[in-house]
Amino acid sequence: MQKSLLDFISSNLLQSPIKSHTPLSGGDISKVYLLETSTQKLLLKTHQGILGKQMLSAEKIGLEHIANTKSIKTPQVYLLDEYQDTSLLVMEYIETKNPNSKDHEKFGFQLAELHKNNTTEFGFDTDNFIGSLHQSNAKHDNWTSFYVKERLLPQLNIAKGKSLLSERDIPNTDKLLKTCDELFPKIKPALLHGDLWGGNYLIATNGTAYLIDPAVYYGHSEVDLAMSRLFGGFSSDFYN
């Protein structure tokens, strides 16, 4: 990492110079580092390219929106900025441990509390990203319409554009709307993490659960549960 970038962070945020920076795993899209000063540890995410600041800005908005509910913690964000061609996000570094059954149980209750944050429309005030893919959060007054037009059809069209699906593989919009409308009960829009696979939560050394890397919007609460099973699922204590 450029020393000038570290100096930029120190001058804009810190009271003491950065003594060390260590690359961390888990940054599939962004580069992630542990920064250490004489008094604190911080997490730095950097991203180069035209979408860098948009992606990190969306992450900041999502983290702060979840934190404001007081239902479950997220790392505190300290700085969102740009240095030359690099976008950067500096936040609280969380010391973690391997969770036990009680930690998973508490995490499950806290996620349920997050989902009790409701509003009148499905979607969100801003768009964001799921991984590196743009995610439209245009608002709809019912879940079927939102899910079909802002989630299913964009993914199907991406697959078609990559020749993974043909035109005949994709149901028309009316058919999708009718089928989904028959499947979905009437629900309230719940605040979602939006990308809740096993790599997007942490259990701190004191047992506190933290959500990271959100793709927030108001939707069907079972979306988070479905996403949580993507790579094998969470502990049964969480689901119970």
PDB file of N, CA, C and O in Angstrom, residues 31-94:
ATOM      1  N   LYS A  31     -10.033  -4.405  -1.565  1.00  0.00           N
ATOM      2  CA  LYS A  31      -8.888  -4.809  -0.766  1.00  0.00           C
ATOM      3  C   LYS A  31      -9.141  -4.372   0.671  1.00  0.00           C
ATOM      4  O   LYS A  31      -9.639  -3.278   0.912  1.00  0.00           O
ATOM      5  N   VAL A  32      -8.797  -5.243   1.617  1.00  0.00           N
ATOM      6  CA  VAL A  32      -9.113  -5.001   3.015  1.00  0.00           C
ATOM      7  C   VAL A  32      -7.824  -5.092   3.836  1.00  0.00           C
ATOM      8  O   VAL A  32      -7.019  -6.005   3.645  1.00  0.00           O
ATOM      9  N   TYR A  33      -7.668  -4.133   4.776  1.00  0.00           N
ATOM     10  CA  TYR A  33      -6.464  -4.073   5.589  1.00  0.00           C
ATOM     11  C   TYR A  33      -6.815  -3.800   7.049  1.00  0.00           C
ATOM     12  O   TYR A  33      -7.783  -3.093   7.351  1.00  0.00           O
ATOM     13  N   LEU A  34      -5.997  -4.329   7.938  1.00  0.00           N
ATOM     14  CA  LEU A  34      -6.010  -3.945   9.340  1.00  0.00           C
ATOM     15  C   LEU A  34      -4.969  -2.857   9.515  1.00  0.00           C
ATOM     16  O   LEU A  34      -3.788  -3.049   9.191  1.00  0.00           O
ATOM     17  N   LEU A  35      -5.405  -1.696  10.013  1.00  0.00           N
ATOM     18  CA  LEU A  35      -4.492  -0.597  10.314  1.00  0.00           C
ATOM     19  C   LEU A  35      -4.312  -0.517  11.825  1.00  0.00           C
ATOM     20  O   LEU A  35      -5.288  -0.596  12.572  1.00  0.00           O
ATOM     21  N   GLU A  36      -3.082  -0.352  12.269  1.00  0.00           N
ATOM     22  CA  GLU A  36      -2.821  -0.242  13.699  1.00  0.00           C
ATOM     23  C   GLU A  36      -2.016   1.011  14.001  1.00  0.00           C
ATOM     24  O   GLU A  36      -1.020   1.295  13.349  1.00  0.00           O
ATOM     25  N   THR A  37      -2.502   1.755  14.990  1.00  0.00           N
ATOM     26  CA  THR A  37      -1.752   2.881  15.540  1.00  0.00           C
ATOM     27  C   THR A  37      -1.320   2.489  16.952  1.00  0.00           C
ATOM     28  O   THR A  37      -1.544   1.344  17.381  1.00  0.00           O
ATOM     29  N   SER A  38      -0.767   3.400  17.661  1.00  0.00           N
ATOM     30  CA  SER A  38      -0.348   3.095  19.031  1.00  0.00           C
ATOM     31  C   SER A  38      -1.537   2.962  19.979  1.00  0.00           C
ATOM     32  O   SER A  38      -1.397   2.444  21.085  1.00  0.00           O
ATOM     33  N   THR A  39      -2.708   3.399  19.532  1.00  0.00           N
ATOM     34  CA  THR A  39      -3.869   3.417  20.426  1.00  0.00           C
ATOM     35  C   THR A  39      -5.084   2.656  19.911  1.00  0.00           C
ATOM     36  O   THR A  39      -6.008   2.401  20.683  1.00  0.00           O
ATOM     37  N   GLN A  40      -5.136   2.301  18.636  1.00  0.00           N
ATOM     38  CA  GLN A  40      -6.356   1.675  18.120  1.00  0.00           C
ATOM     39  C   GLN A  40      -6.090   0.827  16.884  1.00  0.00           C
ATOM     40  O   GLN A  40      -5.039   0.925  16.249  1.00  0.00           O
ATOM     41  N   LYS A  41      -7.094  -0.009  16.581  1.00  0.00           N
ATOM     42  CA  LYS A  41      -7.090  -0.814  15.363  1.00  0.00           C
ATOM     43  C   LYS A  41      -8.278  -0.391  14.505  1.00  0.00           C
ATOM     44  O   LYS A  41      -9.372  -0.162  15.024  1.00  0.00           O
ATOM     45  N   LEU A  42      -8.057  -0.303  13.206  1.00  0.00           N
ATOM     46  CA  LEU A  42      -9.093   0.105  12.265  1.00  0.00           C
ATOM     47  C   LEU A  42      -9.106  -0.847  11.084  1.00  0.00           C
ATOM     48  O   LEU A  42      -8.099  -1.501  10.764  1.00  0.00           O
ATOM     49  N   LEU A  43     -10.251  -0.917  10.418  1.00  0.00           N
ATOM     50  CA  LEU A  43     -10.376  -1.685   9.191  1.00  0.00           C
ATOM     51  C   LEU A  43     -10.457  -0.725   8.018  1.00  0.00           C
ATOM     52  O   LEU A  43     -11.250   0.220   8.045  1.00  0.00           O
ATOM     53  N   LEU A  44      -9.649  -0.969   7.008  1.00  0.00           N
ATOM     54  CA  LEU A  44      -9.642  -0.146   5.797  1.00  0.00           C
ATOM     55  C   LEU A  44     -10.062  -0.984   4.599  1.00  0.00           C
ATOM     56  O   LEU A  44      -9.537  -2.076   4.382  1.00  0.00           O
ATOM     57  N   LYS A  45     -11.028  -0.483   3.846  1.00  0.00           N
ATOM     58  CA  LYS A  45     -11.401  -1.088   2.569  1.00  0.00           C
ATOM     59  C   LYS A  45     -11.061  -0.089   1.469  1.00  0.00           C
ATOM     60  O   LYS A  45     -11.389   1.098   1.581  1.00  0.00           O
ATOM     61  N   THR A  46     -10.412  -0.569   0.416  1.00  0.00           N
ATOM     62  CA  THR A  46     -10.101   0.295  -0.720  1.00  0.00           C
ATOM     63  C   THR A  46     -10.647  -0.327  -1.986  1.00  0.00           C
ATOM     64  O   THR A  46     -10.761  -1.550  -2.101  1.00  0.00           O
ATOM     65  N   HIS A  47     -10.998   0.536  -2.911  1.00  0.00           N
ATOM     66  CA  HIS A  47     -11.549   0.065  -4.177  1.00  0.00           C
ATOM     67  C   HIS A  47     -11.138   1.049  -5.263  1.00  0.00           C
ATOM     68  O   HIS A  47     -11.286   2.255  -5.109  1.00  0.00           O
ATOM     69  N   GLN A  48     -10.614   0.513  -6.336  1.00  0.00           N
ATOM     70  CA  GLN A  48     -10.245   1.348  -7.464  1.00  0.00           C
ATOM     71  C   GLN A  48     -11.254   1.165  -8.589  1.00  0.00           C
ATOM     72  O   GLN A  48     -11.921   0.153  -8.692  1.00  0.00           O
ATOM     73  N   GLY A  49     -11.373   2.149  -9.417  1.00  0.00           N
ATOM     74  CA  GLY A  49     -12.326   2.068 -10.518  1.00  0.00           C
ATOM     75  C   GLY A  49     -13.492   3.006 -10.325  1.00  0.00           C
ATOM     76  O   GLY A  49     -13.731   3.533  -9.234  1.00  0.00           O
ATOM     77  N   ILE A  50     -14.262   3.163 -11.382  1.00  0.00           N
ATOM     78  CA  ILE A  50     -15.316   4.170 -11.409  1.00  0.00           C
ATOM     79  C   ILE A  50     -16.433   3.889 -10.405  1.00  0.00           C
ATOM     80  O   ILE A  50     -17.083   4.803  -9.908  1.00  0.00           O
ATOM     81  N   LEU A  51     -16.660   2.600 -10.087  1.00  0.00           N
ATOM     82  CA  LEU A  51     -17.751   2.269  -9.167  1.00  0.00           C
ATOM     83  C   LEU A  51     -17.302   2.256  -7.712  1.00  0.00           C
ATOM     84  O   LEU A  51     -18.132   2.076  -6.815  1.00  0.00           O
ATOM     85  N   GLY A  52     -16.007   2.446  -7.471  1.00  0.00           N
ATOM     86  CA  GLY A  52     -15.486   2.290  -6.124  1.00  0.00           C
ATOM     87  C   GLY A  52     -16.199   3.113  -5.079  1.00  0.00           C
ATOM     88  O   GLY A  52     -16.666   2.584  -4.063  1.00  0.00           O
ATOM     89  N   LYS A  53     -16.301   4.423  -5.310  1.00  0.00           N
ATOM     90  CA  LYS A  53     -16.919   5.269  -4.297  1.00  0.00           C
ATOM     91  C   LYS A  53     -18.405   4.977  -4.168  1.00  0.00           C
ATOM     92  O   LYS A  53     -18.960   5.026  -3.062  1.00  0.00           O
ATOM     93  N   GLN A  54     -19.080   4.656  -5.285  1.00  0.00           N
ATOM     94  CA  GLN A  54     -20.501   4.316  -5.213  1.00  0.00           C
ATOM     95  C   GLN A  54     -20.721   3.089  -4.330  1.00  0.00           C
ATOM     96  O   GLN A  54     -21.645   3.056  -3.505  1.00  0.00           O
ATOM     97  N   MET A  55     -19.872   2.071  -4.516  1.00  0.00           N
ATOM     98  CA  MET A  55     -20.027   0.832  -3.752  1.00  0.00           C
ATOM     99  C   MET A  55     -19.750   1.059  -2.270  1.00  0.00           C
ATOM    100  O   MET A  55     -20.510   0.593  -1.411  1.00  0.00           O
ATOM    101  N   LEU A  56     -18.683   1.780  -1.965  1.00  0.00           N
ATOM    102  CA  LEU A  56     -18.353   2.028  -0.566  1.00  0.00           C
ATOM    103  C   LEU A  56     -19.339   2.989   0.090  1.00  0.00           C
ATOM    104  O   LEU A  56     -19.655   2.855   1.273  1.00  0.00           O
ATOM    105  N   SER A  57     -19.848   3.943  -0.677  1.00  0.00           N
ATOM    106  CA  SER A  57     -20.872   4.847  -0.155  1.00  0.00           C
ATOM    107  C   SER A  57     -22.145   4.083   0.177  1.00  0.00           C
ATOM    108  O   SER A  57     -22.771   4.306   1.226  1.00  0.00           O
ATOM    109  N   ALA A  58     -22.531   3.150  -0.700  1.00  0.00           N
ATOM    110  CA  ALA A  58     -23.722   2.331  -0.442  1.00  0.00           C
ATOM    111  C   ALA A  58     -23.517   1.461   0.793  1.00  0.00           C
ATOM    112  O   ALA A  58     -24.444   1.256   1.587  1.00  0.00           O
ATOM    113  N   GLU A  59     -22.302   0.959   0.971  1.00  0.00           N
ATOM    114  CA  GLU A  59     -22.008   0.156   2.160  1.00  0.00           C
ATOM    115  C   GLU A  59     -22.148   0.999   3.421  1.00  0.00           C
ATOM    116  O   GLU A  59     -22.733   0.557   4.418  1.00  0.00           O
ATOM    117  N   LYS A  60     -21.622   2.209   3.398  1.00  0.00           N
ATOM    118  CA  LYS A  60     -21.722   3.108   4.549  1.00  0.00           C
ATOM    119  C   LYS A  60     -23.184   3.393   4.894  1.00  0.00           C
ATOM    120  O   LYS A  60     -23.591   3.325   6.058  1.00  0.00           O
ATOM    121  N   ILE A  61     -23.980   3.699   3.876  1.00  0.00           N
ATOM    122  CA  ILE A  61     -25.406   3.976   4.100  1.00  0.00           C
ATOM    123  C   ILE A  61     -26.087   2.774   4.732  1.00  0.00           C
ATOM    124  O   ILE A  61     -26.863   2.901   5.697  1.00  0.00           O
ATOM    125  N   GLY A  62     -25.803   1.585   4.215  1.00  0.00           N
ATOM    126  CA  GLY A  62     -26.428   0.379   4.739  1.00  0.00           C
ATOM    127  C   GLY A  62     -26.029   0.079   6.175  1.00  0.00           C
ATOM    128  O   GLY A  62     -26.879  -0.241   7.016  1.00  0.00           O
ATOM    129  N   LEU A  63     -24.737   0.191   6.464  1.00  0.00           N
ATOM    130  CA  LEU A  63     -24.264  -0.055   7.831  1.00  0.00           C
ATOM    131  C   LEU A  63     -24.919   0.904   8.818  1.00  0.00           C
ATOM    132  O   LEU A  63     -25.378   0.491   9.893  1.00  0.00           O
ATOM    133  N   GLU A  64     -24.970   2.169   8.457  1.00  0.00           N
ATOM    134  CA  GLU A  64     -25.527   3.164   9.371  1.00  0.00           C
ATOM    135  C   GLU A  64     -27.035   3.024   9.513  1.00  0.00           C
ATOM    136  O   GLU A  64     -27.589   3.253  10.600  1.00  0.00           O
ATOM    137  N   HIS A  65     -27.717   2.625   8.442  1.00  0.00           N
ATOM    138  CA  HIS A  65     -29.172   2.441   8.520  1.00  0.00           C
ATOM    139  C   HIS A  65     -29.508   1.290   9.464  1.00  0.00           C
ATOM    140  O   HIS A  65     -30.441   1.391  10.280  1.00  0.00           O
ATOM    141  N   ILE A  66     -28.762   0.197   9.373  1.00  0.00           N
ATOM    142  CA  ILE A  66     -28.978  -0.928  10.287  1.00  0.00           C
ATOM    143  C   ILE A  66     -28.660  -0.519  11.718  1.00  0.00           C
ATOM    144  O   ILE A  66     -29.429  -0.797  12.647  1.00  0.00           O
ATOM    145  N   ALA A  67     -27.518   0.147  11.907  1.00  0.00           N
ATOM    146  CA  ALA A  67     -27.103   0.550  13.262  1.00  0.00           C
ATOM    147  C   ALA A  67     -28.137   1.452  13.919  1.00  0.00           C
ATOM    148  O   ALA A  67     -28.384   1.349  15.131  1.00  0.00           O
ATOM    149  N   ASN A  68     -28.770   2.315  13.140  1.00  0.00           N
ATOM    150  CA  ASN A  68     -29.739   3.271  13.684  1.00  0.00           C
ATOM    151  C   ASN A  68     -30.994   2.600  14.231  1.00  0.00           C
ATOM    152  O   ASN A  68     -31.747   3.210  14.989  1.00  0.00           O
ATOM    153  N   THR A  69     -31.232   1.347  13.842  1.00  0.00           N
ATOM    154  CA  THR A  69     -32.401   0.626  14.370  1.00  0.00           C
ATOM    155  C   THR A  69     -32.184   0.159  15.806  1.00  0.00           C
ATOM    156  O   THR A  69     -33.147  -0.207  16.488  1.00  0.00           O
ATOM    157  N   LYS A  70     -30.933   0.110  16.260  1.00  0.00           N
ATOM    158  CA  LYS A  70     -30.579  -0.350  17.608  1.00  0.00           C
ATOM    159  C   LYS A  70     -30.927  -1.820  17.834  1.00  0.00           C
ATOM    160  O   LYS A  70     -30.996  -2.284  18.979  1.00  0.00           O
ATOM    161  N   SER A  71     -31.157  -2.567  16.761  1.00  0.00           N
ATOM    162  CA  SER A  71     -31.526  -3.971  16.899  1.00  0.00           C
ATOM    163  C   SER A  71     -30.319  -4.893  16.826  1.00  0.00           C
ATOM    164  O   SER A  71     -30.286  -5.937  17.483  1.00  0.00           O
ATOM    165  N   ILE A  72     -29.328  -4.538  16.042  1.00  0.00           N
ATOM    166  CA  ILE A  72     -28.122  -5.345  15.879  1.00  0.00           C
ATOM    167  C   ILE A  72     -26.996  -4.406  15.472  1.00  0.00           C
ATOM    168  O   ILE A  72     -27.232  -3.387  14.795  1.00  0.00           O
ATOM    169  N   LYS A  73     -25.788  -4.722  15.875  1.00  0.00           N
ATOM    170  CA  LYS A  73     -24.674  -3.810  15.658  1.00  0.00           C
ATOM    171  C   LYS A  73     -24.067  -3.949  14.263  1.00  0.00           C
ATOM    172  O   LYS A  73     -24.172  -5.004  13.629  1.00  0.00           O
ATOM    173  N   THR A  74     -23.444  -2.878  13.832  1.00  0.00           N
ATOM    174  CA  THR A  74     -22.570  -2.875  12.661  1.00  0.00           C
ATOM    175  C   THR A  74     -21.305  -2.114  13.049  1.00  0.00           C
ATOM    176  O   THR A  74     -21.329  -1.299  13.974  1.00  0.00           O
ATOM    177  N   PRO A  75     -20.194  -2.356  12.365  1.00  0.00           N
ATOM    178  CA  PRO A  75     -18.990  -1.576  12.669  1.00  0.00           C
ATOM    179  C   PRO A  75     -19.231  -0.087  12.428  1.00  0.00           C
ATOM    180  O   PRO A  75     -19.866   0.296  11.441  1.00  0.00           O
ATOM    181  N   GLN A  76     -18.718   0.739  13.325  1.00  0.00           N
ATOM    182  CA  GLN A  76     -18.853   2.180  13.168  1.00  0.00           C
ATOM    183  C   GLN A  76     -17.986   2.656  12.008  1.00  0.00           C
ATOM    184  O   GLN A  76     -16.830   2.270  11.883  1.00  0.00           O
ATOM    185  N   VAL A  77     -18.559   3.500  11.170  1.00  0.00           N
ATOM    186  CA  VAL A  77     -17.833   4.054  10.030  1.00  0.00           C
ATOM    187  C   VAL A  77     -17.200   5.382  10.441  1.00  0.00           C
ATOM    188  O   VAL A  77     -17.874   6.257  10.985  1.00  0.00           O
ATOM    189  N   TYR A  78     -15.900   5.521  10.156  1.00  0.00           N
ATOM    190  CA  TYR A  78     -15.173   6.728  10.530  1.00  0.00           C
ATOM    191  C   TYR A  78     -14.865   7.648   9.351  1.00  0.00           C
ATOM    192  O   TYR A  78     -14.810   8.865   9.517  1.00  0.00           O
ATOM    193  N   LEU A  79     -14.662   7.077   8.177  1.00  0.00           N
ATOM    194  CA  LEU A  79     -14.232   7.909   7.054  1.00  0.00           C
ATOM    195  C   LEU A  79     -14.606   7.254   5.731  1.00  0.00           C
ATOM    196  O   LEU A  79     -14.374   6.060   5.529  1.00  0.00           O
ATOM    197  N   LEU A  80     -15.226   8.028   4.852  1.00  0.00           N
ATOM    198  CA  LEU A  80     -15.448   7.662   3.455  1.00  0.00           C
ATOM    199  C   LEU A  80     -14.833   8.778   2.623  1.00  0.00           C
ATOM    200  O   LEU A  80     -15.205   9.944   2.768  1.00  0.00           O
ATOM    201  N   ASP A  81     -13.884   8.429   1.751  1.00  0.00           N
ATOM    202  CA  ASP A  81     -13.193   9.482   1.015  1.00  0.00           C
ATOM    203  C   ASP A  81     -12.557   8.899  -0.241  1.00  0.00           C
ATOM    204  O   ASP A  81     -12.692   7.704  -0.529  1.00  0.00           O
ATOM    205  N   GLU A  82     -11.876   9.749  -0.974  1.00  0.00           N
ATOM    206  CA  GLU A  82     -11.116   9.347  -2.148  1.00  0.00           C
ATOM    207  C   GLU A  82      -9.706   9.907  -2.049  1.00  0.00           C
ATOM    208  O   GLU A  82      -9.508  11.036  -1.585  1.00  0.00           O
ATOM    209  N   TYR A  83      -8.735   9.126  -2.477  1.00  0.00           N
ATOM    210  CA  TYR A  83      -7.362   9.603  -2.573  1.00  0.00           C
ATOM    211  C   TYR A  83      -6.826   9.192  -3.947  1.00  0.00           C
ATOM    212  O   TYR A  83      -6.714   7.999  -4.242  1.00  0.00           O
ATOM    213  N   GLN A  84      -6.567  10.197  -4.768  1.00  0.00           N
ATOM    214  CA  GLN A  84      -6.146   9.953  -6.156  1.00  0.00           C
ATOM    215  C   GLN A  84      -7.191   9.056  -6.828  1.00  0.00           C
ATOM    216  O   GLN A  84      -8.345   9.420  -6.912  1.00  0.00           O
ATOM    217  N   ASP A  85      -6.819   7.854  -7.275  1.00  0.00           N
ATOM    218  CA  ASP A  85      -7.794   6.986  -7.961  1.00  0.00           C
ATOM    219  C   ASP A  85      -8.354   5.899  -7.048  1.00  0.00           C
ATOM    220  O   ASP A  85      -8.968   4.937  -7.508  1.00  0.00           O
ATOM    221  N   THR A  86      -8.160   6.067  -5.740  1.00  0.00           N
ATOM    222  CA  THR A  86      -8.579   5.042  -4.784  1.00  0.00           C
ATOM    223  C   THR A  86      -9.703   5.564  -3.893  1.00  0.00           C
ATOM    224  O   THR A  86      -9.571   6.621  -3.267  1.00  0.00           O
ATOM    225  N   SER A  87     -10.815   4.826  -3.838  1.00  0.00           N
ATOM    226  CA  SER A  87     -11.885   5.113  -2.887  1.00  0.00           C
ATOM    227  C   SER A  87     -11.611   4.315  -1.622  1.00  0.00           C
ATOM    228  O   SER A  87     -11.134   3.170  -1.689  1.00  0.00           O
ATOM    229  N   LEU A  88     -11.914   4.902  -0.476  1.00  0.00           N
ATOM    230  CA  LEU A  88     -11.569   4.221   0.766  1.00  0.00           C
ATOM    231  C   LEU A  88     -12.656   4.406   1.818  1.00  0.00           C
ATOM    232  O   LEU A  88     -13.344   5.424   1.857  1.00  0.00           O
ATOM    233  N   LEU A  89     -12.803   3.369   2.629  1.00  0.00           N
ATOM    234  CA  LEU A  89     -13.753   3.359   3.740  1.00  0.00           C
ATOM    235  C   LEU A  89     -13.008   2.864   4.962  1.00  0.00           C
ATOM    236  O   LEU A  89     -12.428   1.774   4.939  1.00  0.00           O
ATOM    237  N   VAL A  90     -12.992   3.670   6.016  1.00  0.00           N
ATOM    238  CA  VAL A  90     -12.325   3.290   7.269  1.00  0.00           C
ATOM    239  C   VAL A  90     -13.390   3.102   8.329  1.00  0.00           C
ATOM    240  O   VAL A  90     -14.263   3.955   8.509  1.00  0.00           O
ATOM    241  N   MET A  91     -13.315   1.979   9.026  1.00  0.00           N
ATOM    242  CA  MET A  91     -14.331   1.681  10.035  1.00  0.00           C
ATOM    243  C   MET A  91     -13.715   0.957  11.224  1.00  0.00           C
ATOM    244  O   MET A  91     -12.530   0.597  11.224  1.00  0.00           O
ATOM    245  N   GLU A  92     -14.537   0.739  12.200  1.00  0.00           N
ATOM    246  CA  GLU A  92     -14.154   0.034  13.411  1.00  0.00           C
ATOM    247  C   GLU A  92     -13.692  -1.384  13.070  1.00  0.00           C
ATOM    248  O   GLU A  92     -14.309  -2.083  12.267  1.00  0.00           O
ATOM    249  N   TYR A  93     -12.611  -1.818  13.695  1.00  0.00           N
ATOM    250  CA  TYR A  93     -12.137  -3.195  13.536  1.00  0.00           C
ATOM    251  C   TYR A  93     -12.709  -4.031  14.667  1.00  0.00           C
ATOM    252  O   TYR A  93     -12.617  -3.664  15.845  1.00  0.00           O
ATOM    253  N   ILE A  94     -13.316  -5.163  14.330  1.00  0.00           N
ATOM    254  CA  ILE A  94     -13.961  -6.028  15.316  1.00  0.00           C
ATOM    255  C   ILE A  94     -13.095  -7.261  15.560  1.00  0.00           C
ATOM    256  O   ILE A  94     -12.827  -8.031  14.636  1.00  0.00           O
TER     257      ILE A  94
END
